[in-house]
């Protein structure tokens, strides 16, 4: 029997429906909606399509959405000044700067310039630090790892005491999801191993995994025989492996050979239609959370608490 397919498209739909209700409730309660600014520098086609999807999703939820497109030759100073403007704009609760940025701009400086209170991407060192401390300290989880964890939970996969193997150690996927799965609490409490390019016996580690999370960016890296029968496989990889003659669009695949892996795994995410849609849903969730938090702060200030 083939694995159960964990559909990111279906889960995104459920999460967005929940958020739509939150936004309507906020509007009714205090006449304000979450505000998100998406800053796009230049016209990198992949970035344009990611930003367009984020803008459309924000608008469909009834957000106040500002799409701020800047030329590729904007100076670093200019971009930092723009961020400062939105840091001080009370109608904006989330600031998203689409990465990668042109070479002449220091990405770290840009990430650090975003107020941690409005860092809905969850990339600011303050928010990453809070994520590592865990518990009530957590503010904004980085969106892709948050989406991965949500998929694991919503698919009914047991995480308590589970062996989790994470392939990849990037700052935006591998490292944070490894920390998150090892934390105390719901959807975590797992025993985590993080593997990477220098790992010996990669296959042996993968074979032990009850939950295998693959974020390497290498098509077909994980062979079907590396998968423990019945495991939950989360394939984060998005690899462009050609262009469809029919549609002219990129042909995408993950890091796991889906057709073979689904015969062995218990549950598996497809590419496309898996983790990708969840990342956007989590960005929206963080923005709603930020809007509520900012509102609470205003209330506290007004009542002098
Ligand atoms: P990255 O290149 O920054 O990191 C890749 C990691 O994989 C590295 O830590 C490296 O050590 C490890 N790795 C690479 N080749 C390996 C090998 N042969 N054996 C063992 N480990 C190996 O990439 P990233 O930003 O973490 O992204 C990883 C993949 O996930 C990419 O395909 C990217 O497009 C995709 N991605 C998808 C989403 C989404 O929303 N669906 C979001 C972020 C990244």
Short mmCIF file of C-alpha atoms and ligand atoms in Angstrom, two decimals:
data_model
loop_
_atom_site.label_atom_id
_atom_site.label_comp_id
_atom_site.label_asym_id
_atom_site.label_seq_id
_atom_site.Cartn_x
_atom_site.Cartn_y
_atom_site.Cartn_z
CA UNK A 1 0.00 0.00 0.00
CA UNK A 2 1.33 3.49 -0.82
CA UNK A 3 2.08 6.14 1.78
CA UNK A 4 -0.48 8.68 2.91
CA UNK A 5 0.23 11.94 1.07
CA UNK A 6 0.53 14.95 3.37
CA UNK A 7 -0.87 17.76 1.24
CA UNK A 8 0.52 21.21 2.01
CA UNK A 9 -2.12 22.69 -0.28
CA UNK A 10 -4.96 21.20 1.77
CA UNK A 11 -3.34 22.16 5.10
CA UNK A 12 -2.67 25.69 3.89
CA UNK A 13 -6.37 25.96 3.03
CA UNK A 14 -7.35 24.93 6.56
CA UNK A 15 -4.87 27.33 8.19
CA UNK A 16 -5.88 30.26 5.99
CA UNK A 17 -9.54 29.61 6.82
CA UNK A 18 -8.65 29.78 10.52
CA UNK A 19 -6.68 33.00 9.98
CA UNK A 20 -9.51 34.57 7.99
CA UNK A 21 -11.72 34.19 11.06
CA UNK A 22 -9.01 35.75 13.26
CA UNK A 23 -8.72 38.74 10.92
CA UNK A 24 -12.51 39.21 10.84
CA UNK A 25 -12.61 39.04 14.64
CA UNK A 26 -9.84 41.65 14.96
CA UNK A 27 -11.62 43.95 12.56
CA UNK A 28 -14.88 43.62 14.48
CA UNK A 29 -13.16 44.02 17.87
CA UNK A 30 -11.00 47.06 17.22
CA UNK A 31 -11.36 48.07 13.57
CA UNK A 32 -7.83 47.20 12.54
CA UNK A 33 -6.43 44.42 10.35
CA UNK A 34 -2.90 42.94 10.23
CA UNK A 35 -0.50 44.98 8.07
CA UNK A 36 2.26 43.35 6.03
CA UNK A 37 4.85 45.04 3.83
CA UNK A 38 6.66 42.94 1.24
CA UNK A 39 9.88 44.52 0.02
CA UNK A 40 11.20 43.18 -3.26
CA UNK A 41 14.58 44.39 -4.54
CA UNK A 42 15.16 43.87 -8.26
CA UNK A 43 13.32 41.46 -10.54
CA UNK A 44 14.72 37.98 -9.87
CA UNK A 45 11.95 35.82 -11.44
CA UNK A 46 11.77 33.32 -8.54
CA UNK A 47 11.59 36.19 -6.02
CA UNK A 48 8.90 37.95 -8.06
CA UNK A 49 6.74 34.82 -8.07
CA UNK A 50 7.25 34.20 -4.30
CA UNK A 51 6.37 37.81 -3.47
CA UNK A 52 3.34 37.79 -5.76
CA UNK A 53 2.00 34.72 -3.98
CA UNK A 54 2.59 36.29 -0.57
CA UNK A 55 0.83 39.51 -1.61
CA UNK A 56 -2.14 37.63 -3.07
CA UNK A 57 -2.48 35.50 0.06
CA UNK A 58 -2.28 38.54 2.37
CA UNK A 59 -4.93 40.35 0.33
CA UNK A 60 -7.20 37.28 0.27
CA UNK A 61 -7.13 37.30 4.09
CA UNK A 62 -8.10 40.97 4.22
CA UNK A 63 -4.69 42.25 5.40
CA UNK A 64 -3.49 45.79 4.85
CA UNK A 65 -0.78 44.88 2.31
CA UNK A 66 1.91 47.21 1.03
CA UNK A 67 3.94 45.93 -1.90
CA UNK A 68 7.14 47.96 -1.97
CA UNK A 69 9.21 47.16 -5.07
CA UNK A 70 12.67 48.70 -5.23
CA UNK A 71 15.19 48.80 -8.10
CA UNK A 72 18.11 46.31 -8.02
CA UNK A 73 20.56 49.22 -7.58
CA UNK A 74 19.01 50.62 -4.38
CA UNK A 75 21.85 51.29 -1.92
CA UNK A 76 22.16 49.40 1.35
CA UNK A 77 21.62 52.70 3.19
CA UNK A 78 18.47 53.32 1.16
CA UNK A 79 17.09 49.89 2.01
CA UNK A 80 17.93 50.28 5.71
CA UNK A 81 16.15 53.66 5.75
CA UNK A 82 13.08 52.06 4.16
CA UNK A 83 13.04 49.36 6.82
CA UNK A 84 13.29 51.99 9.54
CA UNK A 85 10.27 53.76 8.04
CA UNK A 86 8.20 50.56 8.31
CA UNK A 87 9.58 49.81 11.78
CA UNK A 88 7.90 53.07 12.84
CA UNK A 89 4.66 52.64 10.86
CA UNK A 90 1.84 51.62 13.28
CA UNK A 91 -0.26 50.16 10.43
CA UNK A 92 2.50 47.65 9.62
CA UNK A 93 2.93 44.60 11.85
CA UNK A 94 5.11 42.45 9.61
CA UNK A 95 8.11 43.38 7.43
CA UNK A 96 9.21 40.87 4.82
CA UNK A 97 12.33 41.52 2.75
CA UNK A 98 12.48 38.92 -0.01
CA UNK A 99 15.85 37.15 -0.10
CA UNK A 100 18.29 36.80 -1.79
CA UNK A 101 19.34 40.44 -2.11
CA UNK A 102 21.74 41.84 -4.74
CA UNK A 103 25.42 41.23 -3.93
CA UNK A 104 26.17 44.87 -2.91
CA UNK A 105 23.71 44.64 0.00
CA UNK A 106 24.69 42.88 3.23
CA UNK A 107 21.77 40.54 4.01
CA UNK A 108 22.75 40.22 7.65
CA UNK A 109 22.63 44.00 8.13
CA UNK A 110 19.18 44.06 6.56
CA UNK A 111 17.82 41.21 8.71
CA UNK A 112 19.25 42.87 11.83
CA UNK A 113 17.63 46.20 10.90
CA UNK A 114 14.10 44.78 10.99
CA UNK A 115 12.51 45.32 14.39
CA UNK A 116 12.34 41.92 16.12
CA UNK A 117 8.70 42.84 16.92
CA UNK A 118 7.90 42.93 13.18
CA UNK A 119 10.22 40.12 12.05
CA UNK A 120 7.49 37.80 10.76
CA UNK A 121 10.05 35.76 8.78
CA UNK A 122 11.60 34.80 12.14
CA UNK A 123 15.17 35.38 10.89
CA UNK A 124 16.28 38.07 13.40
CA UNK A 125 18.89 36.81 15.91
CA UNK A 126 16.63 37.91 18.79
CA UNK A 127 13.78 35.70 17.55
CA UNK A 128 16.13 32.81 16.73
CA UNK A 129 17.53 33.11 20.26
CA UNK A 130 14.03 33.06 21.77
CA UNK A 131 13.24 30.02 19.62
CA UNK A 132 16.27 28.20 21.02
CA UNK A 133 15.32 29.07 24.63
CA UNK A 134 11.82 27.77 23.84
CA UNK A 135 8.62 27.72 25.90
CA UNK A 136 6.88 31.08 26.49
CA UNK A 137 9.91 32.92 25.11
CA UNK A 138 9.11 31.97 21.53
CA UNK A 139 7.83 34.90 19.43
CA UNK A 140 8.06 34.23 15.67
CA UNK A 141 9.19 30.83 14.49
CA UNK A 142 10.94 30.85 11.10
CA UNK A 143 8.24 30.08 8.53
CA UNK A 144 9.54 26.97 6.73
CA UNK A 145 10.45 25.06 9.92
CA UNK A 146 7.14 26.16 11.48
CA UNK A 147 5.34 24.81 8.42
CA UNK A 148 7.22 21.51 8.64
CA UNK A 149 6.30 21.08 12.31
CA UNK A 150 2.67 21.98 11.62
CA UNK A 151 2.54 19.33 8.87
CA UNK A 152 3.95 16.72 11.21
CA UNK A 153 1.39 17.57 13.89
CA UNK A 154 -1.62 17.90 11.59
CA UNK A 155 -0.79 14.61 9.84
CA UNK A 156 -1.10 12.85 13.21
CA UNK A 157 2.55 11.74 13.32
CA UNK A 158 3.75 10.88 16.85
CA UNK A 159 6.76 13.04 17.73
CA UNK A 160 7.13 12.15 21.41
CA UNK A 161 10.35 10.10 21.70
CA UNK A 162 10.51 9.71 17.92
CA UNK A 163 13.87 9.50 16.13
CA UNK A 164 14.02 12.59 13.91
CA UNK A 165 16.78 12.90 11.33
CA UNK A 166 17.24 16.29 9.65
CA UNK A 167 19.32 16.33 6.47
CA UNK A 168 20.82 19.83 6.10
CA UNK A 169 22.09 22.48 8.53
CA UNK A 170 21.12 25.81 6.96
CA UNK A 171 20.06 28.71 9.16
CA UNK A 172 16.63 28.90 7.56
CA UNK A 173 15.63 25.21 7.58
CA UNK A 174 17.95 22.52 8.96
CA UNK A 175 19.23 24.15 12.15
CA UNK A 176 15.94 25.65 13.36
CA UNK A 177 13.80 22.56 12.67
CA UNK A 178 16.38 20.39 14.46
CA UNK A 179 16.12 22.65 17.54
CA UNK A 180 12.33 22.87 17.38
CA UNK A 181 11.79 19.09 17.21
CA UNK A 182 14.04 18.58 20.23
CA UNK A 183 12.21 21.12 22.42
CA UNK A 184 9.82 20.23 25.20
CA UNK A 185 6.17 20.31 24.21
CA UNK A 186 3.51 19.40 21.70
CA UNK A 187 4.74 18.37 18.27
CA UNK A 188 8.30 18.00 19.62
CA UNK A 189 9.98 15.99 22.44
CA UNK A 190 11.87 14.08 19.74
CA UNK A 191 15.41 12.70 19.68
CA UNK A 192 17.10 14.64 16.91
CA UNK A 193 20.11 13.97 14.70
CA UNK A 194 21.22 16.63 12.21
CA UNK A 195 23.28 15.37 9.28
CA UNK A 196 25.11 17.28 6.55
CA UNK A 197 27.78 17.13 3.85
CA UNK A 198 30.49 15.99 6.29
CA UNK A 199 28.39 13.25 7.90
CA UNK A 200 29.72 9.70 7.67
CA UNK A 201 27.19 6.99 6.77
CA UNK A 202 24.39 9.36 5.84
CA UNK A 203 22.24 6.42 4.79
CA UNK A 204 22.60 4.63 8.15
CA UNK A 205 21.34 7.74 9.98
CA UNK A 206 18.40 8.15 7.63
CA UNK A 207 17.40 4.49 8.04
CA UNK A 208 16.87 5.05 11.79
CA UNK A 209 14.46 7.93 11.29
CA UNK A 210 10.82 7.68 12.32
CA UNK A 211 10.57 11.20 10.90
CA UNK A 212 12.95 12.10 8.09
CA UNK A 213 13.20 15.79 7.20
CA UNK A 214 15.25 16.46 4.08
CA UNK A 215 16.44 19.98 3.23
CA UNK A 216 19.60 19.58 1.13
CA UNK A 217 18.65 20.94 -2.29
CA UNK A 218 20.00 17.83 -4.03
CA UNK A 219 17.50 16.01 -6.28
CA UNK A 220 17.22 12.30 -5.52
CA UNK A 221 19.70 12.49 -2.59
CA UNK A 222 17.63 10.21 -0.36
CA UNK A 223 17.31 6.74 -1.87
CA UNK A 224 14.22 4.64 -1.19
CA UNK A 225 16.28 2.05 0.69
CA UNK A 226 17.34 4.78 3.17
CA UNK A 227 13.75 5.12 4.38
CA UNK A 228 12.52 3.15 7.38
CA UNK A 229 9.27 1.38 6.46
CA UNK A 230 6.33 3.42 7.78
CA UNK A 231 8.40 6.59 8.43
CA UNK A 232 7.04 10.08 7.90
CA UNK A 233 9.10 11.80 5.19
CA UNK A 234 9.08 15.59 4.87
CA UNK A 235 10.80 16.65 1.66
CA UNK A 236 11.73 20.33 1.84
CA UNK A 237 13.89 20.40 -1.30
CA UNK A 238 12.74 22.42 -4.27
CA UNK A 239 14.90 21.67 -7.30
CA UNK A 240 14.33 22.99 -10.81
CA UNK A 241 15.13 20.05 -13.07
CA UNK A 242 13.86 21.30 -16.43
CA UNK A 243 11.17 23.26 -18.18
CA UNK A 244 7.84 21.82 -19.25
CA UNK A 245 7.39 21.96 -23.04
CA UNK A 246 3.64 22.12 -22.51
CA UNK A 247 3.39 24.98 -20.01
CA UNK A 248 6.83 26.62 -20.24
CA UNK A 249 6.98 26.43 -16.44
CA UNK A 250 9.85 24.96 -14.39
CA UNK A 251 9.64 21.25 -13.57
CA UNK A 252 10.21 20.87 -9.82
CA UNK A 253 11.27 17.92 -7.73
CA UNK A 254 12.34 17.36 -4.14
CA UNK A 255 15.38 15.71 -2.57
CA UNK A 256 13.60 12.35 -2.27
CA UNK A 257 12.54 10.13 -5.14
CA UNK A 258 8.81 10.50 -4.46
CA UNK A 259 7.44 7.63 -6.59
CA UNK A 260 9.71 5.03 -5.02
CA UNK A 261 9.69 6.50 -1.51
CA UNK A 262 5.89 6.48 -1.27
CA UNK A 263 5.95 2.67 -1.53
CA UNK A 264 7.99 2.48 1.70
CA UNK A 265 7.12 5.54 3.80
CA UNK A 266 4.00 5.72 5.98
CA UNK A 267 3.40 9.39 5.19
CA UNK A 268 5.15 11.65 2.70
CA UNK A 269 4.99 15.22 1.40
CA UNK A 270 4.99 15.83 -2.37
CA UNK A 271 7.04 18.44 -4.26
CA UNK A 272 5.47 20.69 -5.35
CA UNK A 273 2.43 20.97 -3.08
CA UNK A 274 4.11 20.00 0.21
CA UNK A 275 6.18 22.26 2.44
CA UNK A 276 6.13 25.25 0.03
CA UNK A 277 2.47 26.23 0.56
CA UNK A 278 2.88 25.84 4.32
CA UNK A 279 5.70 28.40 4.43
CA UNK A 280 3.36 31.13 3.19
CA UNK A 281 0.60 30.06 5.60
CA UNK A 282 3.06 30.40 8.50
CA UNK A 283 4.12 33.87 7.34
CA UNK A 284 0.47 34.93 7.48
CA UNK A 285 0.07 33.31 10.90
CA UNK A 286 3.08 35.22 12.24
CA UNK A 287 1.65 38.49 10.89
CA UNK A 288 -1.70 37.91 12.61
CA UNK A 289 0.18 37.08 15.82
CA UNK A 290 2.20 40.28 15.50
CA UNK A 291 -0.91 42.40 14.92
CA UNK A 292 -2.48 40.99 18.10
CA UNK A 293 0.73 41.51 20.07
CA UNK A 294 1.04 45.13 18.93
CA UNK A 295 -2.59 45.73 19.85
CA UNK A 296 -2.02 44.31 23.32
CA UNK A 297 1.01 46.57 23.79
CA UNK A 298 -1.08 49.61 22.82
CA UNK A 299 -3.74 48.55 25.33
CA UNK A 300 -1.13 48.19 28.07
CA UNK A 301 0.32 51.63 27.30
CA UNK A 302 -3.12 53.23 27.33
CA UNK A 303 -4.09 51.74 30.67
CA UNK A 304 -0.66 52.68 32.05
CA UNK A 305 0.33 49.09 32.85
P1 LIG B 1 21.30 25.34 1.83
O1 LIG B 1 22.00 25.10 0.52
O2 LIG B 1 21.55 26.58 2.58
O3 LIG B 1 21.64 24.11 2.79
C1 LIG B 1 21.65 22.79 2.35
C2 LIG B 1 22.17 21.90 3.44
O4 LIG B 1 22.13 20.56 3.00
C3 LIG B 1 23.59 22.20 3.85
O5 LIG B 1 23.62 22.40 5.24
C4 LIG B 1 24.41 20.98 3.45
O6 LIG B 1 25.32 20.60 4.45
C5 LIG B 1 23.34 19.92 3.28
N1 LIG B 1 23.66 19.06 2.13
C6 LIG B 1 23.79 19.44 0.84
N2 LIG B 1 24.17 18.37 0.08
C7 LIG B 1 24.26 17.32 0.91
C8 LIG B 1 24.63 15.98 0.73
N3 LIG B 1 24.95 15.51 -0.46
N4 LIG B 1 24.62 15.19 1.81
C9 LIG B 1 24.31 15.66 3.05
N5 LIG B 1 23.96 16.94 3.27
C10 LIG B 1 23.95 17.75 2.22
O7 LIG B 1 19.78 25.13 1.50
P2 LIG B 1 18.42 25.53 2.27
O8 LIG B 1 18.21 26.99 2.15
O9 LIG B 1 18.36 24.89 3.62
O10 LIG B 1 17.38 24.80 1.33
C11 LIG B 1 17.42 23.39 1.13
C12 LIG B 1 16.38 23.02 0.10
O11 LIG B 1 15.10 23.37 0.60
C13 LIG B 1 16.53 23.75 -1.24
O12 LIG B 1 16.13 22.89 -2.28
C14 LIG B 1 15.56 24.90 -1.11
O13 LIG B 1 15.07 25.33 -2.38
C15 LIG B 1 14.47 24.25 -0.31
N6 LIG B 1 13.66 25.21 0.47
C16 LIG B 1 12.33 25.10 0.37
C17 LIG B 1 11.52 25.95 1.10
C18 LIG B 1 10.04 25.82 1.01
O14 LIG B 1 9.31 26.68 1.44
N7 LIG B 1 9.52 24.73 0.44
C19 LIG B 1 12.09 26.93 1.92
C20 LIG B 1 13.48 26.99 2.04
C21 LIG B 1 14.27 26.12 1.30
#
